[in-house]
C-alpha cells in the first residue's frame, strides 16, 4: 500500500480518500471497543429501587399518599478490580444522598454524606470503617448478585420490611487523611481534602 501511494501523485481527491479510509478504520476500532466493553464489562452500572415497608395506618388514612411515595435509587458501579462504588439518591425515610466506596482488597469502606459539603459541593467530612466480609465476602460475590438481578430486569425493585430503623452503632474518632487514604487501593476522589473519621463499632446502639 505504501508503494501504491508513493507511485501516485498526492492529489486532493486521493488525500480525501485516504482520510476517509483512516476515519473508517478509527470508527471500526471504536465500535470494536464498545462491543468488547459490553461483553466483558457487563456489571458497569446497575440501579436498584429501594422501597420502604408500606405503612398500613398511612394507607388507611390516605391511600393516594402511599401510592405516590417515591423510592430511593441505589446505583452500583464497579470502579476497578478491587473497588465497588455505591451512589444513593435518597427519598424518605432517607434524609440525604450519599456515596460509598468498598475496597475489597484492603477491606475498608469510605462513606461520604452529600449533606456534609461546602458551598462548592466538595465533601468536608468522610468516614472510614472496616468491611464486614460476612455480609459481602468479595467483589466477585457482589458482581454475581448484581448480575443475577440485572439478568431478570433492567432495574431491581427491593421492598424490605426490616432495616429501615435508624440506629447509631459507632463511635467516630478523627484519623489523619494520609492514614485514611492509605487504606484504599484507588483514590477516593469524593473525599479529597476532607476530614476523615474512623467509625468503631459501639457496644450499645443508640436510636436516632
Tab-separated table of C-alpha atoms in Angstrom:
chain	number	residue	atom	x	y	z
A	1	UNK	CA	0.000	0.000	0.000
A	2	UNK	CA	2.889	2.340	0.766
A	3	UNK	CA	4.325	1.742	-2.743
A	4	UNK	CA	0.876	2.280	-4.239
A	5	UNK	CA	0.525	5.750	-2.729
A	6	UNK	CA	4.180	6.673	-3.322
A	7	UNK	CA	3.945	5.994	-7.059
A	8	UNK	CA	0.864	8.173	-7.415
A	9	UNK	CA	0.591	11.903	-7.250
A	10	UNK	CA	-0.953	13.100	-3.979
A	11	UNK	CA	-3.964	14.878	-5.413
A	12	UNK	CA	-6.675	16.423	-3.191
A	13	UNK	CA	-9.018	13.623	-4.219
A	14	UNK	CA	-6.500	10.984	-3.185
A	15	UNK	CA	-5.903	12.735	0.130
A	16	UNK	CA	-9.650	12.873	0.764
A	17	UNK	CA	-9.953	9.150	0.033
A	18	UNK	CA	-7.076	8.402	2.383
A	19	UNK	CA	-8.683	10.465	5.149
A	20	UNK	CA	-11.976	8.610	4.671
A	21	UNK	CA	-10.189	5.262	4.957
A	22	UNK	CA	-8.442	6.339	8.165
A	23	UNK	CA	-11.719	7.666	9.579
A	24	UNK	CA	-13.493	4.393	8.819
A	25	UNK	CA	-10.689	2.440	10.486
A	26	UNK	CA	-10.957	4.667	13.562
A	27	UNK	CA	-14.730	4.195	13.730
A	28	UNK	CA	-14.249	0.444	13.373
A	29	UNK	CA	-11.801	0.398	16.293
A	30	UNK	CA	-14.232	2.414	18.428
A	31	UNK	CA	-17.053	0.017	17.547
A	32	UNK	CA	-14.900	-2.985	18.461
A	33	UNK	CA	-14.039	-1.313	21.776
A	34	UNK	CA	-17.721	-0.738	22.555
A	35	UNK	CA	-18.562	-4.360	21.738
A	36	UNK	CA	-15.711	-5.704	23.879
A	37	UNK	CA	-16.703	-3.416	26.744
A	38	UNK	CA	-20.281	-4.673	26.538
A	39	UNK	CA	-19.110	-8.293	26.529
A	40	UNK	CA	-16.540	-8.139	29.328
A	41	UNK	CA	-17.859	-5.282	31.470
A	42	UNK	CA	-21.487	-6.273	31.904
A	43	UNK	CA	-21.575	-5.097	35.521
A	44	UNK	CA	-20.667	-1.453	34.853
A	45	UNK	CA	-23.606	0.381	36.471
A	46	UNK	CA	-26.810	-1.052	37.898
A	47	UNK	CA	-29.749	0.680	39.550
A	48	UNK	CA	-31.810	-0.662	42.426
A	49	UNK	CA	-35.044	0.946	43.610
A	50	UNK	CA	-35.429	0.761	47.386
A	51	UNK	CA	-38.976	0.782	48.720
A	52	UNK	CA	-39.606	1.099	52.467
A	53	UNK	CA	-42.311	-1.079	54.033
A	54	UNK	CA	-45.831	0.190	53.479
A	55	UNK	CA	-47.346	1.956	56.467
A	56	UNK	CA	-50.715	0.242	56.909
A	57	UNK	CA	-52.054	3.049	59.081
A	58	UNK	CA	-50.950	5.610	56.485
A	59	UNK	CA	-52.610	3.549	53.760
A	60	UNK	CA	-55.921	3.582	55.621
A	61	UNK	CA	-55.765	7.331	56.235
A	62	UNK	CA	-54.608	8.372	52.783
A	63	UNK	CA	-54.172	5.636	50.126
A	64	UNK	CA	-53.103	8.147	47.462
A	65	UNK	CA	-50.213	9.401	49.586
A	66	UNK	CA	-48.756	5.908	49.960
A	67	UNK	CA	-49.028	5.071	46.264
A	68	UNK	CA	-47.336	8.358	45.337
A	69	UNK	CA	-44.297	7.747	47.549
A	70	UNK	CA	-41.053	7.791	45.545
A	71	UNK	CA	-38.478	5.035	46.033
A	72	UNK	CA	-34.814	5.690	46.710
A	73	UNK	CA	-32.299	4.802	43.998
A	74	UNK	CA	-29.075	2.919	44.656
A	75	UNK	CA	-26.538	2.889	41.824
A	76	UNK	CA	-23.815	0.222	41.881
A	77	UNK	CA	-20.663	0.864	39.860
A	78	UNK	CA	-17.676	-1.480	39.701
A	79	UNK	CA	-15.000	1.193	39.678
A	80	UNK	CA	-11.993	-1.136	39.412
A	81	UNK	CA	-10.967	-4.706	40.040
A	82	UNK	CA	-10.894	-4.074	43.784
A	83	UNK	CA	-13.431	-1.290	44.374
A	84	UNK	CA	-17.200	-1.017	44.069
A	85	UNK	CA	-18.899	2.369	44.374
A	86	UNK	CA	-22.451	2.994	45.534
A	87	UNK	CA	-24.421	6.196	44.992
A	88	UNK	CA	-27.627	6.622	46.978
A	89	UNK	CA	-30.250	9.125	45.867
A	90	UNK	CA	-32.457	9.024	48.870
A	91	UNK	CA	-36.112	9.791	49.353
A	92	UNK	CA	-37.900	9.441	52.668
A	93	UNK	CA	-37.124	7.836	55.031
A	94	UNK	CA	-33.545	8.598	53.907
A	95	UNK	CA	-32.631	12.150	54.853
A	96	UNK	CA	-29.871	12.785	52.297
A	97	UNK	CA	-27.863	11.356	49.427
A	98	UNK	CA	-24.560	9.585	49.974
A	99	UNK	CA	-21.554	7.960	48.307
A	100	UNK	CA	-19.937	4.735	49.487
A	101	UNK	CA	-16.787	3.021	48.221
A	102	UNK	CA	-15.910	-0.547	49.219
A	103	UNK	CA	-12.314	-1.661	48.719
A	104	UNK	CA	-12.311	-5.450	48.758
A	105	UNK	CA	-8.531	-5.694	48.510
A	106	UNK	CA	-7.795	-3.710	51.668
A	107	UNK	CA	-11.078	-4.454	53.444
A	108	UNK	CA	-12.179	-0.871	54.124
A	109	UNK	CA	-15.226	1.253	53.333
A	110	UNK	CA	-15.347	5.008	52.655
A	111	UNK	CA	-18.595	6.904	53.221
A	112	UNK	CA	-19.361	10.464	52.116
A	113	UNK	CA	-22.673	12.039	53.081
A	114	UNK	CA	-23.672	14.612	50.470
A	115	UNK	CA	-25.197	16.739	53.229
A	116	UNK	CA	-21.683	17.333	54.607
A	117	UNK	CA	-20.368	19.550	51.810
A	118	UNK	CA	-19.145	23.120	51.464
A	119	UNK	CA	-20.579	25.868	49.274
A	120	UNK	CA	-18.720	24.436	46.264
A	121	UNK	CA	-20.186	20.967	46.716
A	122	UNK	CA	-16.949	19.394	47.992
A	123	UNK	CA	-17.223	16.957	50.869
A	124	UNK	CA	-15.926	18.346	54.139
A	125	UNK	CA	-16.196	15.078	56.057
A	126	UNK	CA	-15.721	11.422	55.165
A	127	UNK	CA	-15.940	8.274	57.238
A	128	UNK	CA	-13.933	5.072	57.100
A	129	UNK	CA	-14.793	1.703	58.575
A	130	UNK	CA	-13.701	-1.929	58.153
A	131	UNK	CA	-15.615	-4.151	55.757
A	132	UNK	CA	-17.787	-6.888	57.228
A	133	UNK	CA	-16.928	-9.736	54.873
A	134	UNK	CA	-19.627	-11.933	56.366
A	135	UNK	CA	-22.130	-9.633	54.612
A	136	UNK	CA	-20.167	-9.077	51.370
A	137	UNK	CA	-17.276	-11.559	51.119
A	138	UNK	CA	-15.751	-10.442	47.811
A	139	UNK	CA	-16.232	-8.247	44.776
A	140	UNK	CA	-16.918	-11.361	42.700
A	141	UNK	CA	-19.797	-12.293	45.004
A	142	UNK	CA	-21.183	-8.772	44.644
A	143	UNK	CA	-20.850	-8.918	40.850
A	144	UNK	CA	-22.675	-12.225	40.797
A	145	UNK	CA	-25.521	-10.865	42.924
A	146	UNK	CA	-25.849	-7.711	40.826
A	147	UNK	CA	-25.547	-9.701	37.613
A	148	UNK	CA	-28.357	-12.053	38.644
A	149	UNK	CA	-30.579	-9.048	39.336
A	150	UNK	CA	-29.694	-7.378	36.024
A	151	UNK	CA	-30.476	-10.590	34.183
A	152	UNK	CA	-34.036	-10.552	35.490
A	153	UNK	CA	-34.999	-6.900	34.993
A	154	UNK	CA	-33.492	-3.634	33.814
A	155	UNK	CA	-33.556	-2.364	37.384
A	156	UNK	CA	-34.351	-4.197	40.565
A	157	UNK	CA	-37.200	-3.278	42.906
A	158	UNK	CA	-36.477	-4.011	46.555
A	159	UNK	CA	-39.102	-3.702	49.267
A	160	UNK	CA	-37.760	-4.668	52.670
A	161	UNK	CA	-39.689	-4.868	55.908
A	162	UNK	CA	-36.599	-4.570	58.111
A	163	UNK	CA	-33.503	-2.409	58.197
A	164	UNK	CA	-35.195	0.978	57.968
A	165	UNK	CA	-34.827	1.810	61.652
A	166	UNK	CA	-32.126	4.352	62.422
A	167	UNK	CA	-29.515	3.261	64.946
A	168	UNK	CA	-26.099	4.774	65.537
A	169	UNK	CA	-23.851	1.848	66.435
A	170	UNK	CA	-20.472	3.507	66.017
A	171	UNK	CA	-18.106	5.857	67.791
A	172	UNK	CA	-16.340	8.316	65.473
A	173	UNK	CA	-12.638	9.023	66.002
A	174	UNK	CA	-10.613	11.511	63.961
A	175	UNK	CA	-7.987	9.960	61.682
A	176	UNK	CA	-5.302	11.641	59.589
A	177	UNK	CA	-6.215	11.914	55.885
A	178	UNK	CA	-2.905	10.315	54.874
A	179	UNK	CA	-3.631	7.285	57.038
A	180	UNK	CA	-7.198	7.040	55.727
A	181	UNK	CA	-6.196	7.337	52.071
A	182	UNK	CA	-3.517	4.667	52.504
A	183	UNK	CA	-6.262	2.127	53.210
A	184	UNK	CA	-7.639	2.299	49.659
A	185	UNK	CA	-6.037	0.943	46.505
A	186	UNK	CA	-7.707	3.641	44.377
A	187	UNK	CA	-8.011	7.268	45.446
A	188	UNK	CA	-11.423	8.235	46.815
A	189	UNK	CA	-11.989	11.323	44.682
A	190	UNK	CA	-15.137	12.356	46.563
A	191	UNK	CA	-13.099	12.684	49.772
A	192	UNK	CA	-10.170	14.754	48.513
A	193	UNK	CA	-9.393	17.481	51.051
A	194	UNK	CA	-11.983	16.200	53.533
A	195	UNK	CA	-11.581	15.433	57.232
A	196	UNK	CA	-11.700	11.726	57.984
A	197	UNK	CA	-13.320	9.925	60.911
A	198	UNK	CA	-12.855	6.265	61.756
A	199	UNK	CA	-16.084	4.507	62.762
A	200	UNK	CA	-15.583	1.982	65.553
A	201	UNK	CA	-18.299	-0.469	66.498
A	202	UNK	CA	-20.006	0.632	69.718
A	203	UNK	CA	-21.066	-1.745	72.469
A	204	UNK	CA	-24.552	-0.272	72.730
A	205	UNK	CA	-26.573	1.102	69.819
A	206	UNK	CA	-28.369	4.397	70.169
A	207	UNK	CA	-31.607	5.124	68.335
A	208	UNK	CA	-31.712	8.269	66.242
